[in-house]
Coordinates of C-alpha atoms and ligand atoms in Angstrom, one line a residue:
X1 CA 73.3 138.2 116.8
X2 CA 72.2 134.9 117.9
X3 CA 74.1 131.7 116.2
X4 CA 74.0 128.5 116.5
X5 CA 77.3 126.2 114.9
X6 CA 76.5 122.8 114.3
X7 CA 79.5 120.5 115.2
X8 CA 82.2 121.4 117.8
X9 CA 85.5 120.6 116.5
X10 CA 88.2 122.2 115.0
X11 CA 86.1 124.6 112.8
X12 CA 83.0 124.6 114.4
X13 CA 84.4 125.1 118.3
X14 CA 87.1 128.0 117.0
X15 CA 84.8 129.7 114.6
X16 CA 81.9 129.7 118.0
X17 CA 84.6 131.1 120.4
X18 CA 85.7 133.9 118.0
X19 CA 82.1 134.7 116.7
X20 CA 81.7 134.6 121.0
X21 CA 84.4 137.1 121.5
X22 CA 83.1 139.5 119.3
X23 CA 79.7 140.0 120.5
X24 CA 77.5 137.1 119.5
X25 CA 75.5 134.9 121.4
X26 CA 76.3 131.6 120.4
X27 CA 75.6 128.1 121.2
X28 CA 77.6 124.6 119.6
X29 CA 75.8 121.9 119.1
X30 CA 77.9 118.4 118.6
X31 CA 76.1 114.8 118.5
X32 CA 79.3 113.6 120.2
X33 CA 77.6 114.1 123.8
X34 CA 80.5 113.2 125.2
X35 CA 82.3 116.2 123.4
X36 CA 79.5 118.5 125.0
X37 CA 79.9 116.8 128.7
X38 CA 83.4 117.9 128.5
X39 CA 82.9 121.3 126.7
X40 CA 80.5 122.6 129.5
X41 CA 82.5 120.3 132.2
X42 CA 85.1 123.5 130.8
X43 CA 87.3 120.6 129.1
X44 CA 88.5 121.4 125.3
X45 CA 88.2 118.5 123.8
X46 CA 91.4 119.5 121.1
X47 CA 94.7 121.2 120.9
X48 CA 94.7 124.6 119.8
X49 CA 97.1 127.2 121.0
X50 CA 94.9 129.7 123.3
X51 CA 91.6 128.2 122.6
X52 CA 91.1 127.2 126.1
X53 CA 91.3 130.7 127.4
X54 CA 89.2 131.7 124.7
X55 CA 86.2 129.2 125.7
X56 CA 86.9 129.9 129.3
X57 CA 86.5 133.6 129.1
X58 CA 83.1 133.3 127.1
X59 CA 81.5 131.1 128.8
X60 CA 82.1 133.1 131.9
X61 CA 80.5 136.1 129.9
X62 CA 77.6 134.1 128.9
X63 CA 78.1 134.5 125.2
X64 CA 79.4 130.6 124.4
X65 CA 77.0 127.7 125.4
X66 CA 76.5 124.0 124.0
X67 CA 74.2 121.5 123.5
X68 CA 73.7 118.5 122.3
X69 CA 70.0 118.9 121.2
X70 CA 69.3 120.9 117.9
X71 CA 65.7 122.4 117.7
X72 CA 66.3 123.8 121.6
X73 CA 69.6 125.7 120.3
X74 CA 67.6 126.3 116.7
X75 CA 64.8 128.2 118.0
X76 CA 66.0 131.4 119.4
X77 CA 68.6 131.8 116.4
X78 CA 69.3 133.9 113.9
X79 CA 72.3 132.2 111.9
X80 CA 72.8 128.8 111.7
X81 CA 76.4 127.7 110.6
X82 CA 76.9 124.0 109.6
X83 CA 80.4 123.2 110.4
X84 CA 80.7 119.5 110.6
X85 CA 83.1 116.7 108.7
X86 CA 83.3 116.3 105.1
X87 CA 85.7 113.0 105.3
X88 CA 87.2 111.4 102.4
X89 CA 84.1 108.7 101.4
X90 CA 86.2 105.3 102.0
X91 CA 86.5 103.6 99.0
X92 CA 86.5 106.6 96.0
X93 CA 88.0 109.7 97.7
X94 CA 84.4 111.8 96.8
X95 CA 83.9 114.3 100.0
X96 CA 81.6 112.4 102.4
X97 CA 78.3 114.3 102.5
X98 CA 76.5 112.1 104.8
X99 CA 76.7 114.4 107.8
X100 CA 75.8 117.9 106.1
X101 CA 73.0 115.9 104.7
X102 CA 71.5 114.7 108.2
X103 CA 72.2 118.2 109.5
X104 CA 70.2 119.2 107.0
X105 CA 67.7 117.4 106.9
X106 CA 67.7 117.8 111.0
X107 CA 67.3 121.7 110.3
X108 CA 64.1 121.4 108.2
X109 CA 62.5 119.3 110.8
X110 CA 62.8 122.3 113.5
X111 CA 62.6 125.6 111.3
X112 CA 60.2 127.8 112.4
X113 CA 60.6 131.2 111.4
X114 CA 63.4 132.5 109.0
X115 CA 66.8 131.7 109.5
X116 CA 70.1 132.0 107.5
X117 CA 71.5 128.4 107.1
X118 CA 75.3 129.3 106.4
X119 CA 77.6 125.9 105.4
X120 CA 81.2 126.5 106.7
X121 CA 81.9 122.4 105.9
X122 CA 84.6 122.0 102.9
X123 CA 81.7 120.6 100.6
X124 CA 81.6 120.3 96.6
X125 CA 80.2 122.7 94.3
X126 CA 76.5 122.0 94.1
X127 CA 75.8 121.1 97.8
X128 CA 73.8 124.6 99.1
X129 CA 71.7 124.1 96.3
X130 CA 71.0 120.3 98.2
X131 CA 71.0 121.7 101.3
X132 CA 68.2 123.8 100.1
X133 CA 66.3 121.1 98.5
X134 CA 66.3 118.8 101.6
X135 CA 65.4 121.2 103.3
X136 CA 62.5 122.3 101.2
X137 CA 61.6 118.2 101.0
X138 CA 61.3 117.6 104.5
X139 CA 59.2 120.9 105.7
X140 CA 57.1 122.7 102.9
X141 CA 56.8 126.0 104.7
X142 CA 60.2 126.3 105.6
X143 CA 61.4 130.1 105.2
X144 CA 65.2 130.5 104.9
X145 CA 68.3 131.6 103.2
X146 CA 71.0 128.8 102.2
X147 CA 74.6 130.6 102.2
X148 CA 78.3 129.3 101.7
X149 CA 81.1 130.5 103.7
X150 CA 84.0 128.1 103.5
X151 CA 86.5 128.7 106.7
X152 CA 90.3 129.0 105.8
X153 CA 92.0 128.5 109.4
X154 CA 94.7 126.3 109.8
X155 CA 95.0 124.3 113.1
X156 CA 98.0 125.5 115.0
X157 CA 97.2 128.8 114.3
X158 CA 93.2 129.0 113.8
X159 CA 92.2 131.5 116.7
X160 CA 94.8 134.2 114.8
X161 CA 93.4 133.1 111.3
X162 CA 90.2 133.7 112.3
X163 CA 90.1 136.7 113.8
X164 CA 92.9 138.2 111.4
X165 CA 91.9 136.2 107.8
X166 CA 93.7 137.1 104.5
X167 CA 89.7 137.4 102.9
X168 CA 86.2 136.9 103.9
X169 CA 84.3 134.5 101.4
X170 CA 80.7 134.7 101.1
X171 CA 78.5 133.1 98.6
X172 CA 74.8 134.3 98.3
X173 CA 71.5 133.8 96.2
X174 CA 69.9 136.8 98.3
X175 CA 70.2 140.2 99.3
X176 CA 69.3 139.1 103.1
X177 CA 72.0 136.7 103.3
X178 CA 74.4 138.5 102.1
X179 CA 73.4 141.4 104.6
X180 CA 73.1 139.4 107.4
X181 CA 76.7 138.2 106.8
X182 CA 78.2 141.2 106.1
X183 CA 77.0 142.7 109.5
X184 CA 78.0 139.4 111.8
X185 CA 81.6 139.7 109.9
X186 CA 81.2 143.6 110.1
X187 CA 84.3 143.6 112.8
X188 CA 86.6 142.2 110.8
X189 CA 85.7 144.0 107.9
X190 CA 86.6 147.3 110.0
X191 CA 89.9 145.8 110.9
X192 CA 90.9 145.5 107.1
X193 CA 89.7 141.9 106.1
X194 CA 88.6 141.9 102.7
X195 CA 85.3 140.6 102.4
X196 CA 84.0 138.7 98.5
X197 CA 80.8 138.5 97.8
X198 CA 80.1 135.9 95.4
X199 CA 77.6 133.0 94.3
X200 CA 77.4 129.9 96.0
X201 CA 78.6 127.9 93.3
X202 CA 81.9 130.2 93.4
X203 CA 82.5 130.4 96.7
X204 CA 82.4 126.4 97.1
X205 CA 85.1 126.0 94.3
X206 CA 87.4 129.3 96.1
X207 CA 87.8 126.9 98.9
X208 CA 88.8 123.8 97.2
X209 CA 90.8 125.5 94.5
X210 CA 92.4 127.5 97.7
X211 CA 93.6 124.2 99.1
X212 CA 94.6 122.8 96.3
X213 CA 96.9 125.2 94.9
X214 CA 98.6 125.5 98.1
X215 CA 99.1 121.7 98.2
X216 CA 100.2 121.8 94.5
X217 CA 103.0 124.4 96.1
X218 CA 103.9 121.9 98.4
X219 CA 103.9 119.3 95.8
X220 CA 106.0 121.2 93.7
X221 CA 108.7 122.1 96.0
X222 CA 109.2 119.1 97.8
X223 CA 109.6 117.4 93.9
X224 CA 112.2 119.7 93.3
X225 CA 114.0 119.2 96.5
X226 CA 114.4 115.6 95.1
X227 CA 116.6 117.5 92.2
X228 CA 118.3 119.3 94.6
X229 CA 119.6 116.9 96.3
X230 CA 120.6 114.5 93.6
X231 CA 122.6 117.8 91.9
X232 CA 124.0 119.7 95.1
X233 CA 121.7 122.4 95.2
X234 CA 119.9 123.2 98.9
X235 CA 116.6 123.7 98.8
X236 CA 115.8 125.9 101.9
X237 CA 117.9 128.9 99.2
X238 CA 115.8 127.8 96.3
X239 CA 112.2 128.4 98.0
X240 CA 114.3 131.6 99.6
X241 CA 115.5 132.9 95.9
X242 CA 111.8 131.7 94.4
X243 CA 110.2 133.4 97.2
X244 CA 111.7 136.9 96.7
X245 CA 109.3 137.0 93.6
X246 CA 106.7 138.5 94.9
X247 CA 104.3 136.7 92.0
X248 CA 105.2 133.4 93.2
X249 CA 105.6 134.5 97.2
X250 CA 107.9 133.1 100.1
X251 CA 104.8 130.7 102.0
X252 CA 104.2 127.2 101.4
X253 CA 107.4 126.6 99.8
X254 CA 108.9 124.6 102.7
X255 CA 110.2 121.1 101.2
X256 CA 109.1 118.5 104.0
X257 CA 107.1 114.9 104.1
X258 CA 104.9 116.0 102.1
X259 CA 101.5 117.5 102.9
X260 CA 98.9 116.1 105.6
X261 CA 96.1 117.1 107.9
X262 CA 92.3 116.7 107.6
X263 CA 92.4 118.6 104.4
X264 CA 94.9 118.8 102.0
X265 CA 94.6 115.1 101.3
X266 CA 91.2 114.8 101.6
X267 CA 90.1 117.9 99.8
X268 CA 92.7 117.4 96.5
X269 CA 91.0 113.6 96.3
X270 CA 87.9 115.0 96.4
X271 CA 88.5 117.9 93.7
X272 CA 89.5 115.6 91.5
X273 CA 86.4 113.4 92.0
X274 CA 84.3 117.0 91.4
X275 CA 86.3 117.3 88.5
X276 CA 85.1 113.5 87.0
X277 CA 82.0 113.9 87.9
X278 CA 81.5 117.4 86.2
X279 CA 83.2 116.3 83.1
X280 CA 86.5 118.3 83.8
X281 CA 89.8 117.5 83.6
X282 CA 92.2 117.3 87.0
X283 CA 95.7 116.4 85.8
X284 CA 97.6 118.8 88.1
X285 CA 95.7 117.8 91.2
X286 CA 96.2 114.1 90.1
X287 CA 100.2 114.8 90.1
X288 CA 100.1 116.9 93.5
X289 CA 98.8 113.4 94.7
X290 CA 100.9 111.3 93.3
X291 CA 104.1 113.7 93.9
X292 CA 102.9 113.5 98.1
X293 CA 102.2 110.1 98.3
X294 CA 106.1 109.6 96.5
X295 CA 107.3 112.2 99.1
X296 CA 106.2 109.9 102.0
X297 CA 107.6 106.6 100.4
X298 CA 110.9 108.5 99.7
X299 CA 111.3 109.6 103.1
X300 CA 111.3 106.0 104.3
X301 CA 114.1 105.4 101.6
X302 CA 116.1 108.4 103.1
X303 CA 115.8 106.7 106.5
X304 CA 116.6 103.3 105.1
X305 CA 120.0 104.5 103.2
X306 CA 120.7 107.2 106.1
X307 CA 120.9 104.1 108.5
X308 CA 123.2 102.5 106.2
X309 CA 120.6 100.6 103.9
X310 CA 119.0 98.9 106.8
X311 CA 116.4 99.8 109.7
X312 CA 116.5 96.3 110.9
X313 CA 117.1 96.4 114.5
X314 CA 118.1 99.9 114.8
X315 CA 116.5 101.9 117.7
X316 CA 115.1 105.3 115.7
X317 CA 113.5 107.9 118.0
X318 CA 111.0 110.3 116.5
X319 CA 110.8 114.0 117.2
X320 CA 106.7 114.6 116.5
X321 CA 103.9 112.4 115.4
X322 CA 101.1 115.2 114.5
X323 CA 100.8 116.5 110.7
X324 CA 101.9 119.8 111.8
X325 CA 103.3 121.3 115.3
X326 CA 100.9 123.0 117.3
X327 CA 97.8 120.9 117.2
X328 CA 97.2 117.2 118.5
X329 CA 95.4 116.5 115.3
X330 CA 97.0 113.1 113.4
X331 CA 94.9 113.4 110.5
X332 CA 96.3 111.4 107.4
X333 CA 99.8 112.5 109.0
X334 CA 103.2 111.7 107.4
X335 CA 103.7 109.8 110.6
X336 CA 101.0 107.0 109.5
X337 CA 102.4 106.3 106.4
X338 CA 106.6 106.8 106.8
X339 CA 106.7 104.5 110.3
X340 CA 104.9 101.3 109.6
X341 CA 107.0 100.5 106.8
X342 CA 110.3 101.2 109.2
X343 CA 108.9 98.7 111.9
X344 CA 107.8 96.1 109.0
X345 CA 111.6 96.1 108.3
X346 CA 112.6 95.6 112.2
X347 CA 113.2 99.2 113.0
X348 CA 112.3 99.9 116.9
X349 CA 110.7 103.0 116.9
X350 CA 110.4 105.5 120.4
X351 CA 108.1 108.4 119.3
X352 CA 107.8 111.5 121.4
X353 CA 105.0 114.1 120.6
X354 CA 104.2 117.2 123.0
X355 CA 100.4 117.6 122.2
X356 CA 99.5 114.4 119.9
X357 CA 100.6 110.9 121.9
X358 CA 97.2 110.1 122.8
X359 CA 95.9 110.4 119.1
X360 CA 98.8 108.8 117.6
X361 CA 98.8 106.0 119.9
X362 CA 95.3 105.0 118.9
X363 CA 96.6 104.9 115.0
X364 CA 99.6 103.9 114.9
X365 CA 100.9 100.2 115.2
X366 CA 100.9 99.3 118.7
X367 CA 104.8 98.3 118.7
X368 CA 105.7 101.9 119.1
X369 CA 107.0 103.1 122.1
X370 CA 105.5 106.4 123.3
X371 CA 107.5 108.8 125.5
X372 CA 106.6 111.9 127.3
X373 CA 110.3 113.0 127.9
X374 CA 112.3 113.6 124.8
X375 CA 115.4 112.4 126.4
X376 CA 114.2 109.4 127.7
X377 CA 112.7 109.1 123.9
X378 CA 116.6 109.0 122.7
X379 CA 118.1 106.7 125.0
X380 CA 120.2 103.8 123.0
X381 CA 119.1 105.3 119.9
X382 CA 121.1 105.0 116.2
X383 CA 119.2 107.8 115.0
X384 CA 116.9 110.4 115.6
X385 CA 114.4 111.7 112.4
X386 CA 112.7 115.2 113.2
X387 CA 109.3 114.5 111.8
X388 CA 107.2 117.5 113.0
X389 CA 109.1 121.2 113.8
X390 CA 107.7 121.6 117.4
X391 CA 109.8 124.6 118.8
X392 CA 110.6 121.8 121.5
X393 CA 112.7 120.3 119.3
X394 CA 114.6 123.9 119.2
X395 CA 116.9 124.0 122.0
X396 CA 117.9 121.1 123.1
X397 CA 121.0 120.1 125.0
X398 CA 122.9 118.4 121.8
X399 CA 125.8 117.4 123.8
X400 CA 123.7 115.7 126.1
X401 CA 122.1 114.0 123.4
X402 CA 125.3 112.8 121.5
X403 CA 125.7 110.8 124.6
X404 CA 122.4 109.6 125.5
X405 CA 122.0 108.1 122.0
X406 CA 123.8 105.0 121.1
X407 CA 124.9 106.5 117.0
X408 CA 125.0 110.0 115.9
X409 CA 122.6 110.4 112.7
X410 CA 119.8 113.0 112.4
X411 CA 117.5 112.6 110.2
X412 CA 115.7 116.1 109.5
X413 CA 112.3 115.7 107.3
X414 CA 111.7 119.5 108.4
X415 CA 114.9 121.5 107.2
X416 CA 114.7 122.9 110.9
X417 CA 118.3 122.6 112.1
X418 CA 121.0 124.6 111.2
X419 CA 123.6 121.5 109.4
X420 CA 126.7 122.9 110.0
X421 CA 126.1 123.8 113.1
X422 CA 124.8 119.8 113.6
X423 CA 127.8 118.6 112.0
X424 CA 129.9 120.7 114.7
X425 CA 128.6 119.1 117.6
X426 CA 129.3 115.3 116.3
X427 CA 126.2 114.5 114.0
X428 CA 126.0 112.8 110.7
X429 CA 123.4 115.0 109.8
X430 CA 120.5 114.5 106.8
X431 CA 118.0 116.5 105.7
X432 CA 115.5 116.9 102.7
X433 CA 116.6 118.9 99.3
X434 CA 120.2 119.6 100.6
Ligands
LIG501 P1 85.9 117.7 113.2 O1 85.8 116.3 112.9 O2 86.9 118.2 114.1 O3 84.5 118.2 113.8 C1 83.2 117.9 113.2 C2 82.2 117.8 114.4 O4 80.9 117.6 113.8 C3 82.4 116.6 115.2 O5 82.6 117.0 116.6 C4 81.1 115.7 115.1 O6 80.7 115.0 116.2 C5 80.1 116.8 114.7 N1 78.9 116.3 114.0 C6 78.8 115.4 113.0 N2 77.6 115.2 112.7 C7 76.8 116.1 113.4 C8 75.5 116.4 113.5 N3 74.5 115.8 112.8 N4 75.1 117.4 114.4 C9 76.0 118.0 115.2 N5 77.3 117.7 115.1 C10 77.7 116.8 114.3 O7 86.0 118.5 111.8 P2 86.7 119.8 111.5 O8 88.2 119.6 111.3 O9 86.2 120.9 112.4 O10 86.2 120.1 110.0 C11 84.8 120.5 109.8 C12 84.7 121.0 108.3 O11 85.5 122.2 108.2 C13 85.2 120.0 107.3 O12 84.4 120.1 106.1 C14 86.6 120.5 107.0 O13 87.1 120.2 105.7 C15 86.5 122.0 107.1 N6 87.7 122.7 107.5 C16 88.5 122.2 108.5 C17 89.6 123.0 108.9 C18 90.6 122.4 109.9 O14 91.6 123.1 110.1 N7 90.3 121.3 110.6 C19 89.9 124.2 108.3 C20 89.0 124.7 107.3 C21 87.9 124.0 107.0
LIG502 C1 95.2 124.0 105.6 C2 95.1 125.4 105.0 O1 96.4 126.1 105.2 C3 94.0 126.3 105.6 O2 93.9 127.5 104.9 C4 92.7 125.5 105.4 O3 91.6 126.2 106.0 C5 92.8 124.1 106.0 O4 93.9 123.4 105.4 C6 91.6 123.3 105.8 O5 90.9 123.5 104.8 O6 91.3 122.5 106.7 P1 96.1 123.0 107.9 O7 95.8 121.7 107.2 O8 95.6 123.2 109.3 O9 95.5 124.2 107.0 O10 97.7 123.3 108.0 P2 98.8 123.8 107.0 O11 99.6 124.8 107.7 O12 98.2 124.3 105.7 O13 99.6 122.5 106.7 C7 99.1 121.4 106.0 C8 100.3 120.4 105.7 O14 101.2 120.9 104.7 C9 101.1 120.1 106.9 O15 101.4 118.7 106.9 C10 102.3 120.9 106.8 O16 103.4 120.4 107.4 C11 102.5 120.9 105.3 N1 103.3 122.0 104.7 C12 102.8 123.3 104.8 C13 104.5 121.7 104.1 O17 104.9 120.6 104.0 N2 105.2 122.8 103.6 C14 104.8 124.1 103.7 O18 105.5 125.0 103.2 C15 103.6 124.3 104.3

């Protein structure tokens, strides 16, 4: 099957590769021409555990190409996917529809012959029925399908969620879509992914209701942390004991930061804009917000009061930057909001990040220092806060540490060490919920 993605980053340049890898010929196409330089220069433009091998090895076969012009990629396909950013819309939180729009419109210009247009963007409930209607506007004759198939991976991890996904969503308004998508899925289908076929309209909303009941889990753990911790309880046994039942189920129960990435925040503002604008009411969304944005501030409170009530002056050295561990992506990451209000109080901050320093150095204020070597990251310091669980962080020389560092306080936002065994080796050791 011939394919041709439309935008080349996290979605578009994982979901190409995998589609690549199992038998499709398939060319990305990205406006960013610098991102296409690099791609067929055989440099990945992003982070993601084994996508380099994955892009290598296809492009070698012949089966993964890119481009930076449309209706040249366009005319020999079958299946185009549009997989390009839905942003928060500054100002109002709505899902920016700007660039599905163009692509759209960009697709109607150079249609000739039918072709499935499948939308893999994050987009509100209503928008392949636009799709379809720009496309109609701008070329009369156009002949084509308009299908919705949102894209669950998460970044870290996206190559195996791909290729191994919990279901397959597909919404249709035609027989020949629907067709077409179950054979170019068929191989995952025969190794036991469940495939739902429904309308577009539903498979829109199964994508943000999907991210926003996993955020609300988030949400709603990390809030009760806070009453573990006031009333002795540890929360790493309460998500254990909660997680036994096999209704409520063990994942995304991990108390943290609170929640960040290209999506979660993004896509719950932008629910709860659908849900305004359709006349329906969004009051658990609207506290998932609230109770993440609370999360952040009262990690900077934790640091505050675990430095003795004041950051001023005191060297803290951060263990990660990026939203999550395995990807360089700094999208709306705790990081952003929890250290600019420690250096507006004087704190000095050394960050070290294995995958993300180059992103987080272009967002975050330029006082930071940014290290490459964790222990140079620690030298002099009064504490250390564990931001983002990078394996790196694992096994360490503590000893060595303990006498690098000027104090002795850990600060854990991840629940990722062990605190007796911290206490042992000399640390006054916090952590969330416990
Ligand atoms: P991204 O910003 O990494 O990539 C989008 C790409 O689209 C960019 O490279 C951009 O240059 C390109 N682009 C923009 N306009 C274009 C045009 N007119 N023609 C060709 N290319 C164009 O975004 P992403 O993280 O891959 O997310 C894409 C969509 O997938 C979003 O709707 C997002 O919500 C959704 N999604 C993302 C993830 C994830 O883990 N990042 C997972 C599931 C769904
Ligand atoms: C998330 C979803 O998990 C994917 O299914 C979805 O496709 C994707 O959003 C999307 O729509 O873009 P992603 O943002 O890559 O994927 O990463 P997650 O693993 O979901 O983590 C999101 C945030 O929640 C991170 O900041 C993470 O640290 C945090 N988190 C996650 C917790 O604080 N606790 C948890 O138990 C789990």
């Amino acid at each position: 099957m011939k394919i041709v993605m439309i935008g080349a980053g996290y979605v578009g340049l994982v979901s190409g590769a995998c589609f690549a890898e199992f038998g499709c010929d398939v060319t990305c196409v990205d406006t960013n021409k610098k991102k296409i330089k690099d791609l067929k220069n055989g440099r990945i433009p992003i982070y993601e555990p084994g996508l380099e091998e994955l892009v290598k090895r296809n492009v070698s076969k012949g089966t993964l190409k890119f481009e930076s012009n449309l209706s040249e990629a366009m005319s020999l396909s079958e299946i185009i996917f549009i997989a390009v950013g839905t942003p928060a819309r500054r100002g109002d939180g709505h899902a920016d529809l700007k660039y599905v729009y163009e692509v759209a419109k960009e697709i109607g210009q150079n249609l000739d012959g039918y072709k499935l247009i499948v939308n893999k963007s994050t987009v509100p409930v209503g928008t392949a029925r636009e799709v379809k209607r720009i496309i109609n506007k701008v070329n009369r004759n156009a002949y084509f399908d308009v299908a919705s198939n949102p894209e669950f991976l998460r970044e870290g991890s996206a190559i195996d969620d791909f290729m191994n996904p919990d279901r397959i969503i597909i919404g249709v308004d035609s027989d020949s879509a629907e067709e077409k998508l179950k054979k170019l899925y068929s191989k995952l289908v025969d190794n036991g992914a469940p495939i739902l076929c429904t309308n577009l309209e539903s498979s829109e909303l199964i994508k943000y209701a999907s991210n926003a009941f996993l955020a609300t889990k988030i949400s709603f753990i990390n809030e009760i942390s806070h009453l573990s911790e006031i009333t002795g309880g540890d929360i790493t046994e309460i998500s254990k004991g909660m997680g036994l039942d096999q209704r409520i189920g063990d994942k995304f129960l991990d108390a943290g930061p609170g929640y960040g990435g290209s999506c979660f925040p993004k896509d719950t503002l932008a629910l709860i804009r659908i849900c305004q604008e359709s006349g329906s009411s969004s009051r658990i969304v609207e506290a998932v917000v609230e109770v993440n944005a609370a999360q952040k501030a009262r990690m900077v409170k934790k640091i505050r009061q675990s430095l003795d009530g004041s950051e001023n002056n005191k060297k803290i050295a951060i263990f990660g930057l990026t939203f999550k561990p395995g990807t360089d992506d700094m999208r709306d990451a705790p990081s952003l909001s929890i250290l600019p209000p420690l250096i507006d109080k004087g704190a000095i901050i050394n960050a070290h990040d294995p995958q993300g320093l180059k992103e987080a150095s272009d967002l975050l204020p330029q006082e930071i220092n940014f290290y490459t070597n964790i222990y140079e990251s620690i030298s002099g310091a009064d504490a250390i806060v564990l931001m983002t669980e990078w394996e790196d962080y694992r096994d360490l020389d503590y000893e060595k540490i303990l006498n690098i560092m000027k104090g002795n306080t850990i600060i854990d936002l991840r629940n990722f060490y062990n605190p007796k065994k911290m206490q042992k080796i000399g640390f006054k050791y916090h952590s969330v919920g416990r």
